[in-house]
Amino acid sequence: MKKILPFFSYAFHPIFIPILGTLSYIIFSERLYTVEQYYLVLFQVIIITFFLPLSFFYLLRTFGKVDSIMMAEVKQRKIPLIMQMVLTAVLLQKSITIDRFPELYFFFLGGLISTLIVFLLIYIHFKASIHMVAISALNFFVIGLSIHFQINIIYTIASLVLLTGIIASSRLYMRAHTQEELTVGYLCGVVPQLCLWCFWL
């Protein structure tokens, strides 16, 4: 098991979570929109939250600002986190608006708040686990979808809970984080999602 633990840190890197959250919404929503509209929003999410950050990462790596996509050093996190907040804000303002996709809007808004908290923690030299932020936010978003649409997706939720534990174990095994950093990261992901539930559940 220890030999495959690092795989989960890469396979479920935070950069994939916005796409997984959007796919979860498309799969579990009540088909309120056309297939074309769903494809369009998914395409926009992929461009803004995956390809643009990935391109920006390689640019930063070229200039020696980061050395790995895992951003092991606290000081390497500032620019990527700022970029992520800006791109998410653009997505919320131009594409996933509250009047068009309210459930998805609050998922990304919660992600924006979580990213801001992680960014502020940098200034006290605390490296909260972004992996835990991402997977815990996705977990509670899916739980929210289950409640909101009154659907039984207990196996999906249970799988995400199990995956959260595996990713936490992976980060510990790779010595990327301490238990405290994982716990704080988990709370940073969960609390904004829970607080925003009252606006869309």
mmCIF file of N, CA and C in Angstrom, residues 10-126:
data_model
loop_
_atom_site.group_PDB
_atom_site.id
_atom_site.type_symbol
_atom_site.label_atom_id
_atom_site.label_comp_id
_atom_site.label_asym_id
_atom_site.label_seq_id
_atom_site.Cartn_x
_atom_site.Cartn_y
_atom_site.Cartn_z
ATOM 1 N N TYR A 10 -0.802 12.705 -6.591
ATOM 2 C CA TYR A 10 -0.745 13.240 -7.946
ATOM 3 C C TYR A 10 -2.082 13.080 -8.676
ATOM 4 N N ALA A 11 -2.705 11.924 -8.515
ATOM 5 C CA ALA A 11 -3.972 11.660 -9.208
ATOM 6 C C ALA A 11 -5.089 12.581 -8.728
ATOM 7 N N PHE A 12 -5.032 12.964 -7.437
ATOM 8 C CA PHE A 12 -6.063 13.845 -6.887
ATOM 9 C C PHE A 12 -5.434 15.153 -6.424
ATOM 10 N N HIS A 13 -4.544 15.661 -7.263
ATOM 11 C CA HIS A 13 -3.950 16.974 -7.022
ATOM 12 C C HIS A 13 -5.074 18.024 -7.007
ATOM 13 N N PRO A 14 -4.938 19.069 -6.191
ATOM 14 C CA PRO A 14 -5.998 20.094 -6.104
ATOM 15 C C PRO A 14 -6.399 20.711 -7.436
ATOM 16 N N ILE A 15 -5.518 20.683 -8.418
ATOM 17 C CA ILE A 15 -5.850 21.285 -9.706
ATOM 18 C C ILE A 15 -6.981 20.535 -10.415
ATOM 19 N N PHE A 16 -7.207 19.263 -10.040
ATOM 20 C CA PHE A 16 -8.272 18.469 -10.665
ATOM 21 C C PHE A 16 -9.628 18.634 -9.963
ATOM 22 N N ILE A 17 -9.625 19.141 -8.746
ATOM 23 C CA ILE A 17 -10.851 19.161 -7.936
ATOM 24 C C ILE A 17 -11.957 20.038 -8.515
ATOM 25 N N PRO A 18 -11.664 21.241 -9.044
ATOM 26 C CA PRO A 18 -12.750 22.020 -9.663
ATOM 27 C C PRO A 18 -13.455 21.265 -10.789
ATOM 28 N N ILE A 19 -12.692 20.503 -11.571
ATOM 29 C CA ILE A 19 -13.288 19.719 -12.649
ATOM 30 C C ILE A 19 -14.154 18.605 -12.069
ATOM 31 N N LEU A 20 -13.655 17.932 -11.035
ATOM 32 C CA LEU A 20 -14.430 16.862 -10.400
ATOM 33 C C LEU A 20 -15.694 17.408 -9.750
ATOM 34 N N GLY A 21 -15.604 18.597 -9.156
ATOM 35 C CA GLY A 21 -16.784 19.222 -8.558
ATOM 36 C C GLY A 21 -17.825 19.553 -9.613
ATOM 37 N N THR A 22 -17.373 20.068 -10.744
ATOM 38 C CA THR A 22 -18.288 20.404 -11.838
ATOM 39 C C THR A 22 -18.935 19.152 -12.417
ATOM 40 N N LEU A 23 -18.144 18.100 -12.589
ATOM 41 C CA LEU A 23 -18.699 16.830 -13.081
ATOM 42 C C LEU A 23 -19.716 16.265 -12.094
ATOM 43 N N SER A 24 -19.438 16.383 -10.811
ATOM 44 C CA SER A 24 -20.388 15.914 -9.784
ATOM 45 C C SER A 24 -21.699 16.663 -9.895
ATOM 46 N N TYR A 25 -21.614 17.960 -10.110
ATOM 47 C CA TYR A 25 -22.827 18.768 -10.258
ATOM 48 C C TYR A 25 -23.614 18.337 -11.491
ATOM 49 N N ILE A 26 -22.916 18.127 -12.591
ATOM 50 C CA ILE A 26 -23.580 17.736 -13.834
ATOM 51 C C ILE A 26 -24.247 16.370 -13.678
ATOM 52 N N ILE A 27 -23.563 15.443 -13.018
ATOM 53 C CA ILE A 27 -24.087 14.075 -12.863
ATOM 54 C C ILE A 27 -25.271 14.015 -11.913
ATOM 55 N N PHE A 28 -25.173 14.737 -10.795
ATOM 56 C CA PHE A 28 -26.179 14.598 -9.741
ATOM 57 C C PHE A 28 -27.274 15.656 -9.759
ATOM 58 N N SER A 29 -27.140 16.677 -10.597
ATOM 59 C CA SER A 29 -28.202 17.678 -10.673
ATOM 60 C C SER A 29 -29.393 17.097 -11.420
ATOM 61 N N GLU A 30 -30.479 17.828 -11.406
ATOM 62 C CA GLU A 30 -31.726 17.324 -11.982
ATOM 63 C C GLU A 30 -31.894 17.708 -13.448
ATOM 64 N N ARG A 31 -30.764 17.807 -14.155
ATOM 65 C CA ARG A 31 -30.808 18.145 -15.583
ATOM 66 C C ARG A 31 -31.633 19.409 -15.833
ATOM 67 N N LEU A 32 -31.261 20.470 -15.135
ATOM 68 C CA LEU A 32 -31.980 21.727 -15.247
ATOM 69 C C LEU A 32 -31.619 22.491 -16.521
ATOM 70 N N TYR A 33 -30.527 22.073 -17.151
ATOM 71 C CA TYR A 33 -30.047 22.781 -18.337
ATOM 72 C C TYR A 33 -29.839 21.793 -19.474
ATOM 73 N N THR A 34 -29.587 22.323 -20.649
ATOM 74 C CA THR A 34 -29.350 21.473 -21.809
ATOM 75 C C THR A 34 -27.950 20.863 -21.731
ATOM 76 N N VAL A 35 -27.762 19.803 -22.507
ATOM 77 C CA VAL A 35 -26.451 19.155 -22.553
ATOM 78 C C VAL A 35 -25.386 20.140 -23.026
ATOM 79 N N GLU A 36 -25.755 20.997 -23.984
ATOM 80 C CA GLU A 36 -24.802 21.978 -24.513
ATOM 81 C C GLU A 36 -24.360 22.957 -23.435
ATOM 82 N N GLN A 37 -25.294 23.377 -22.576
ATOM 83 C CA GLN A 37 -24.950 24.299 -21.498
ATOM 84 C C GLN A 37 -24.011 23.646 -20.491
ATOM 85 N N TYR A 38 -24.264 22.371 -20.199
ATOM 86 C CA TYR A 38 -23.381 21.653 -19.280
ATOM 87 C C TYR A 38 -21.980 21.499 -19.874
ATOM 88 N N TYR A 39 -21.905 21.169 -21.162
ATOM 89 C CA TYR A 39 -20.611 21.037 -21.821
ATOM 90 C C TYR A 39 -19.862 22.369 -21.811
ATOM 91 N N LEU A 40 -20.583 23.450 -22.012
ATOM 92 C CA LEU A 40 -19.968 24.771 -22.059
ATOM 93 C C LEU A 40 -19.367 25.149 -20.712
ATOM 94 N N VAL A 41 -20.119 24.924 -19.637
ATOM 95 C CA VAL A 41 -19.606 25.288 -18.319
ATOM 96 C C VAL A 41 -18.433 24.390 -17.941
ATOM 97 N N LEU A 42 -18.487 23.119 -18.308
ATOM 98 C CA LEU A 42 -17.375 22.215 -18.027
ATOM 99 C C LEU A 42 -16.127 22.645 -18.800
ATOM 100 N N PHE A 43 -16.314 23.032 -20.051
ATOM 101 C CA PHE A 43 -15.197 23.492 -20.867
ATOM 102 C C PHE A 43 -14.564 24.741 -20.259
ATOM 103 N N GLN A 44 -15.389 25.659 -19.789
ATOM 104 C CA GLN A 44 -14.875 26.886 -19.178
ATOM 105 C C GLN A 44 -14.097 26.586 -17.902
ATOM 106 N N VAL A 45 -14.610 25.654 -17.104
ATOM 107 C CA VAL A 45 -13.927 25.273 -15.866
ATOM 108 C C VAL A 45 -12.574 24.639 -16.174
ATOM 109 N N ILE A 46 -12.532 23.774 -17.175
ATOM 110 C CA ILE A 46 -11.278 23.114 -17.549
ATOM 111 C C ILE A 46 -10.236 24.142 -18.001
ATOM 112 N N ILE A 47 -10.666 25.094 -18.812
ATOM 113 C CA ILE A 47 -9.742 26.123 -19.307
ATOM 114 C C ILE A 47 -9.219 26.990 -18.170
ATOM 115 N N ILE A 48 -10.141 27.487 -17.327
ATOM 116 C CA ILE A 48 -9.772 28.488 -16.321
ATOM 117 C C ILE A 48 -9.102 27.876 -15.097
ATOM 118 N N THR A 49 -9.507 26.682 -14.702
ATOM 119 C CA THR A 49 -8.950 26.113 -13.463
ATOM 120 C C THR A 49 -7.886 25.049 -13.697
ATOM 121 N N PHE A 50 -7.698 24.627 -14.954
ATOM 122 C CA PHE A 50 -6.682 23.609 -15.225
ATOM 123 C C PHE A 50 -5.604 24.100 -16.187
ATOM 124 N N PHE A 51 -5.992 24.414 -17.418
ATOM 125 C CA PHE A 51 -4.985 24.747 -18.426
ATOM 126 C C PHE A 51 -4.266 26.071 -18.134
ATOM 127 N N LEU A 52 -5.016 27.090 -17.716
ATOM 128 C CA LEU A 52 -4.362 28.365 -17.406
ATOM 129 C C LEU A 52 -3.421 28.252 -16.209
ATOM 130 N N PRO A 53 -3.850 27.648 -15.068
ATOM 131 C CA PRO A 53 -2.912 27.477 -13.952
ATOM 132 C C PRO A 53 -1.706 26.610 -14.312
ATOM 133 N N LEU A 54 -1.934 25.568 -15.121
ATOM 134 C CA LEU A 54 -0.830 24.690 -15.503
ATOM 135 C C LEU A 54 0.181 25.441 -16.367
ATOM 136 N N SER A 55 -0.320 26.249 -17.284
ATOM 137 C CA SER A 55 0.576 27.052 -18.129
ATOM 138 C C SER A 55 1.353 28.053 -17.279
ATOM 139 N N PHE A 56 0.662 28.658 -16.327
ATOM 140 C CA PHE A 56 1.292 29.633 -15.445
ATOM 141 C C PHE A 56 2.347 28.966 -14.566
ATOM 142 N N PHE A 57 2.075 27.726 -14.152
ATOM 143 C CA PHE A 57 3.041 26.994 -13.332
ATOM 144 C C PHE A 57 4.344 26.785 -14.095
ATOM 145 N N TYR A 58 4.246 26.370 -15.351
ATOM 146 C CA TYR A 58 5.450 26.136 -16.149
ATOM 147 C C TYR A 58 6.214 27.437 -16.394
ATOM 148 N N LEU A 59 5.467 28.544 -16.477
ATOM 149 C CA LEU A 59 6.122 29.846 -16.601
ATOM 150 C C LEU A 59 6.899 30.175 -15.329
ATOM 151 N N LEU A 60 6.275 29.949 -14.169
ATOM 152 C CA LEU A 60 6.942 30.193 -12.892
ATOM 153 C C LEU A 60 8.145 29.276 -12.715
ATOM 154 N N ARG A 61 7.999 28.043 -13.174
ATOM 155 C CA ARG A 61 9.112 27.098 -13.056
ATOM 156 C C ARG A 61 10.290 27.529 -13.923
ATOM 157 N N THR A 62 9.980 28.082 -15.088
ATOM 158 C CA THR A 62 11.026 28.564 -15.980
ATOM 159 C C THR A 62 11.839 29.668 -15.317
ATOM 160 N N PHE A 63 11.163 30.516 -14.554
ATOM 161 C CA PHE A 63 11.841 31.632 -13.883
ATOM 162 C C PHE A 63 12.336 31.256 -12.482
ATOM 163 N N GLY A 64 12.211 29.984 -12.123
ATOM 164 C CA GLY A 64 12.744 29.514 -10.854
ATOM 165 C C GLY A 64 11.933 29.904 -9.635
ATOM 166 N N LYS A 65 10.658 30.256 -9.834
ATOM 167 C CA LYS A 65 9.812 30.643 -8.705
ATOM 168 C C LYS A 65 9.218 29.449 -7.975
ATOM 169 N N VAL A 66 9.051 28.343 -8.678
ATOM 170 C CA VAL A 66 8.596 27.091 -8.067
ATOM 171 C C VAL A 66 9.451 25.969 -8.621
ATOM 172 N N ASP A 67 9.598 24.899 -7.844
ATOM 173 C CA ASP A 67 10.402 23.780 -8.323
ATOM 174 C C ASP A 67 9.598 22.502 -8.537
ATOM 175 N N SER A 68 8.333 22.514 -8.061
ATOM 176 C CA SER A 68 7.493 21.333 -8.200
ATOM 177 C C SER A 68 6.029 21.741 -8.151
ATOM 178 N N ILE A 69 5.189 20.957 -8.800
ATOM 179 C CA ILE A 69 3.750 21.251 -8.783
ATOM 180 C C ILE A 69 3.155 21.077 -7.389
ATOM 181 N N MET A 70 3.901 20.409 -6.496
ATOM 182 C CA MET A 70 3.443 20.226 -5.121
ATOM 183 C C MET A 70 3.730 21.444 -4.245
ATOM 184 N N MET A 71 4.571 22.364 -4.718
ATOM 185 C CA MET A 71 4.893 23.600 -3.993
ATOM 186 C C MET A 71 5.224 23.324 -2.527
ATOM 187 N N ALA A 72 6.310 22.595 -2.329
ATOM 188 C CA ALA A 72 6.680 22.150 -0.983
ATOM 189 C C ALA A 72 7.058 23.307 -0.061
ATOM 190 N N GLU A 73 7.667 24.354 -0.620
ATOM 191 C CA GLU A 73 8.085 25.491 0.187
ATOM 192 C C GLU A 73 6.944 26.488 0.349
ATOM 193 N N VAL A 74 6.804 27.021 1.572
ATOM 194 C CA VAL A 74 5.722 27.969 1.859
ATOM 195 C C VAL A 74 5.814 29.192 0.956
ATOM 196 N N LYS A 75 7.017 29.715 0.756
ATOM 197 C CA LYS A 75 7.201 30.946 -0.022
ATOM 198 C C LYS A 75 6.818 30.768 -1.495
ATOM 199 N N GLN A 76 6.810 29.527 -1.978
ATOM 200 C CA GLN A 76 6.461 29.275 -3.372
ATOM 201 C C GLN A 76 4.958 29.333 -3.623
ATOM 202 N N ARG A 77 4.182 29.400 -2.573
ATOM 203 C CA ARG A 77 2.730 29.304 -2.709
ATOM 204 C C ARG A 77 2.054 30.633 -3.030
ATOM 205 N N LYS A 78 2.696 31.741 -2.711
ATOM 206 C CA LYS A 78 2.031 33.035 -2.794
ATOM 207 C C LYS A 78 1.494 33.350 -4.184
ATOM 208 N N ILE A 79 2.353 33.331 -5.190
ATOM 209 C CA ILE A 79 1.937 33.706 -6.543
ATOM 210 C C ILE A 79 0.891 32.739 -7.108
ATOM 211 N N PRO A 80 1.097 31.403 -6.998
ATOM 212 C CA PRO A 80 0.062 30.487 -7.513
ATOM 213 C C PRO A 80 -1.294 30.653 -6.821
ATOM 214 N N LEU A 81 -1.287 30.916 -5.514
ATOM 215 C CA LEU A 81 -2.559 31.089 -4.795
ATOM 216 C C LEU A 81 -3.259 32.377 -5.220
ATOM 217 N N ILE A 82 -2.496 33.442 -5.401
ATOM 218 C CA ILE A 82 -3.084 34.700 -5.881
ATOM 219 C C ILE A 82 -3.696 34.494 -7.261
ATOM 220 N N MET A 83 -2.950 33.812 -8.134
ATOM 221 C CA MET A 83 -3.440 33.533 -9.475
ATOM 222 C C MET A 83 -4.727 32.715 -9.429
ATOM 223 N N GLN A 84 -4.755 31.717 -8.538
ATOM 224 C CA GLN A 84 -5.936 30.869 -8.422
ATOM 225 C C GLN A 84 -7.149 31.665 -7.953
ATOM 226 N N MET A 85 -6.945 32.578 -7.008
ATOM 227 C CA MET A 85 -8.045 33.407 -6.524
ATOM 228 C C MET A 85 -8.573 34.322 -7.625
ATOM 229 N N VAL A 86 -7.680 34.901 -8.400
ATOM 230 C CA VAL A 86 -8.088 35.790 -9.494
ATOM 231 C C VAL A 86 -8.882 35.020 -10.542
ATOM 232 N N LEU A 87 -8.387 33.853 -10.941
ATOM 233 C CA LEU A 87 -9.077 33.054 -11.957
ATOM 234 C C LEU A 87 -10.442 32.582 -11.466
ATOM 235 N N THR A 88 -10.518 32.184 -10.190
ATOM 236 C CA THR A 88 -11.806 31.754 -9.633
ATOM 237 C C THR A 88 -12.792 32.911 -9.599
ATOM 238 N N ALA A 89 -12.303 34.098 -9.236
ATOM 239 C CA ALA A 89 -13.167 35.281 -9.212
ATOM 240 C C ALA A 89 -13.701 35.594 -10.607
ATOM 241 N N VAL A 90 -12.857 35.454 -11.618
ATOM 242 C CA VAL A 90 -13.287 35.674 -13.009
ATOM 243 C C VAL A 90 -14.351 34.653 -13.396
ATOM 244 N N LEU A 91 -14.127 33.403 -13.014
ATOM 245 C CA LEU A 91 -15.089 32.335 -13.315
ATOM 246 C C LEU A 91 -16.447 32.628 -12.684
ATOM 247 N N LEU A 92 -16.438 33.101 -11.441
ATOM 248 C CA LEU A 92 -17.683 33.394 -10.735
ATOM 249 C C LEU A 92 -18.394 34.612 -11.305
ATOM 250 N N GLN A 93 -17.637 35.545 -11.808
ATOM 251 C CA GLN A 93 -18.234 36.769 -12.325
ATOM 252 C C GLN A 93 -18.751 36.615 -13.749
ATOM 253 N N LYS A 94 -18.051 35.809 -14.560
ATOM 254 C CA LYS A 94 -18.371 35.756 -15.979
ATOM 255 C C LYS A 94 -19.091 34.490 -16.422
ATOM 256 N N SER A 95 -18.918 33.388 -15.698
ATOM 257 C CA SER A 95 -19.444 32.115 -16.177
ATOM 258 C C SER A 95 -20.395 31.450 -15.192
ATOM 259 N N ILE A 96 -19.859 31.045 -14.053
ATOM 260 C CA ILE A 96 -20.688 30.345 -13.061
ATOM 261 C C ILE A 96 -21.283 31.384 -12.110
ATOM 262 N N THR A 97 -22.314 32.043 -12.568
ATOM 263 C CA THR A 97 -22.943 33.101 -11.772
ATOM 264 C C THR A 97 -24.027 32.517 -10.864
ATOM 265 N N ILE A 98 -24.387 33.282 -9.852
ATOM 266 C CA ILE A 98 -25.337 32.794 -8.850
ATOM 267 C C ILE A 98 -26.725 32.580 -9.445
ATOM 268 N N ASP A 99 -27.076 33.322 -10.486
ATOM 269 C CA ASP A 99 -28.407 33.180 -11.069
ATOM 270 C C ASP A 99 -28.490 32.018 -12.064
ATOM 271 N N ARG A 100 -27.343 31.579 -12.592
ATOM 272 C CA ARG A 100 -27.349 30.494 -13.579
ATOM 273 C C ARG A 100 -27.090 29.135 -12.927
ATOM 274 N N PHE A 101 -26.038 29.052 -12.116
ATOM 275 C CA PHE A 101 -25.656 27.786 -11.489
ATOM 276 C C PHE A 101 -25.404 28.018 -9.990
ATOM 277 N N PRO A 102 -26.459 28.253 -9.219
ATOM 278 C CA PRO A 102 -26.267 28.629 -7.814
ATOM 279 C C PRO A 102 -25.499 27.611 -6.983
ATOM 280 N N GLU A 103 -25.783 26.322 -7.178
ATOM 281 C CA GLU A 103 -25.087 25.292 -6.392
ATOM 282 C C GLU A 103 -23.578 25.310 -6.695
ATOM 283 N N LEU A 104 -23.263 25.351 -7.973
ATOM 284 C CA LEU A 104 -21.862 25.362 -8.391
ATOM 285 C C LEU A 104 -21.186 26.679 -8.005
ATOM 286 N N TYR A 105 -21.959 27.749 -8.060
ATOM 287 C CA TYR A 105 -21.433 29.063 -7.668
ATOM 288 C C TYR A 105 -20.924 29.044 -6.224
ATOM 289 N N PHE A 106 -21.714 28.484 -5.317
ATOM 290 C CA PHE A 106 -21.320 28.474 -3.915
ATOM 291 C C PHE A 106 -20.190 27.476 -3.644
ATOM 292 N N PHE A 107 -20.093 26.428 -4.469
ATOM 293 C CA PHE A 107 -18.949 25.518 -4.351
ATOM 294 C C PHE A 107 -17.653 26.263 -4.658
ATOM 295 N N PHE A 108 -17.654 27.011 -5.760
ATOM 296 C CA PHE A 108 -16.451 27.749 -6.135
ATOM 297 C C PHE A 108 -16.207 28.937 -5.207
ATOM 298 N N LEU A 109 -17.272 29.556 -4.723
ATOM 299 C CA LEU A 109 -17.105 30.646 -3.756
ATOM 300 C C LEU A 109 -16.456 30.114 -2.484
ATOM 301 N N GLY A 110 -16.916 28.944 -2.035
ATOM 302 C CA GLY A 110 -16.297 28.316 -0.873
ATOM 303 C C GLY A 110 -14.831 28.014 -1.122
ATOM 304 N N GLY A 111 -14.513 27.550 -2.345
ATOM 305 C CA GLY A 111 -13.132 27.296 -2.715
ATOM 306 C C GLY A 111 -12.295 28.561 -2.708
ATOM 307 N N LEU A 112 -12.893 29.663 -3.161
ATOM 308 C CA LEU A 112 -12.197 30.955 -3.154
ATOM 309 C C LEU A 112 -11.881 31.397 -1.723
ATOM 310 N N ILE A 113 -12.850 31.232 -0.828
ATOM 311 C CA ILE A 113 -12.643 31.589 0.586
ATOM 312 C C ILE A 113 -11.561 30.701 1.201
ATOM 313 N N SER A 114 -11.613 29.417 0.901
ATOM 314 C CA SER A 114 -10.602 28.487 1.417
ATOM 315 C C SER A 114 -9.203 28.879 0.944
ATOM 316 N N THR A 115 -9.100 29.230 -0.338
ATOM 317 C CA THR A 115 -7.810 29.634 -0.896
ATOM 318 C C THR A 115 -7.295 30.894 -0.213
ATOM 319 N N LEU A 116 -8.191 31.824 0.066
ATOM 320 C CA LEU A 116 -7.805 33.053 0.764
ATOM 321 C C LEU A 116 -7.274 32.749 2.163
ATOM 322 N N ILE A 117 -7.931 31.836 2.862
ATOM 323 C CA ILE A 117 -7.481 31.463 4.208
ATOM 324 C C ILE A 117 -6.091 30.836 4.152
ATOM 325 N N VAL A 118 -5.902 29.910 3.207
ATOM 326 C CA VAL A 118 -4.594 29.266 3.050
ATOM 327 C C VAL A 118 -3.526 30.307 2.716
ATOM 328 N N PHE A 119 -3.889 31.269 1.883
ATOM 329 C CA PHE A 119 -2.956 32.340 1.519
ATOM 330 C C PHE A 119 -2.571 33.169 2.741
ATOM 331 N N LEU A 120 -3.538 33.522 3.572
ATOM 332 C CA LEU A 120 -3.256 34.320 4.756
ATOM 333 C C LEU A 120 -2.392 33.559 5.760
ATOM 334 N N LEU A 121 -2.567 32.244 5.813
ATOM 335 C CA LEU A 121 -1.769 31.426 6.732
ATOM 336 C C LEU A 121 -0.287 31.428 6.362
ATOM 337 N N ILE A 122 0.004 31.743 5.102
ATOM 338 C CA ILE A 122 1.404 31.827 4.675
ATOM 339 C C ILE A 122 2.156 32.864 5.504
ATOM 340 N N TYR A 123 1.467 33.934 5.876
ATOM 341 C CA TYR A 123 2.114 35.043 6.577
ATOM 342 C C TYR A 123 2.442 34.726 8.033
ATOM 343 N N ILE A 124 1.929 33.593 8.511
ATOM 344 C CA ILE A 124 2.385 33.125 9.829
ATOM 345 C C ILE A 124 3.208 31.847 9.647
ATOM 346 N N HIS A 125 3.677 31.664 8.386
ATOM 347 C CA HIS A 125 4.565 30.545 8.029
ATOM 348 C C HIS A 125 3.936 29.186 8.337
ATOM 349 N N PHE A 126 2.632 29.090 8.052
ATOM 350 C CA PHE A 126 1.926 27.824 8.247
ATOM 351 C C PHE A 126 1.513 27.281 6.892
#
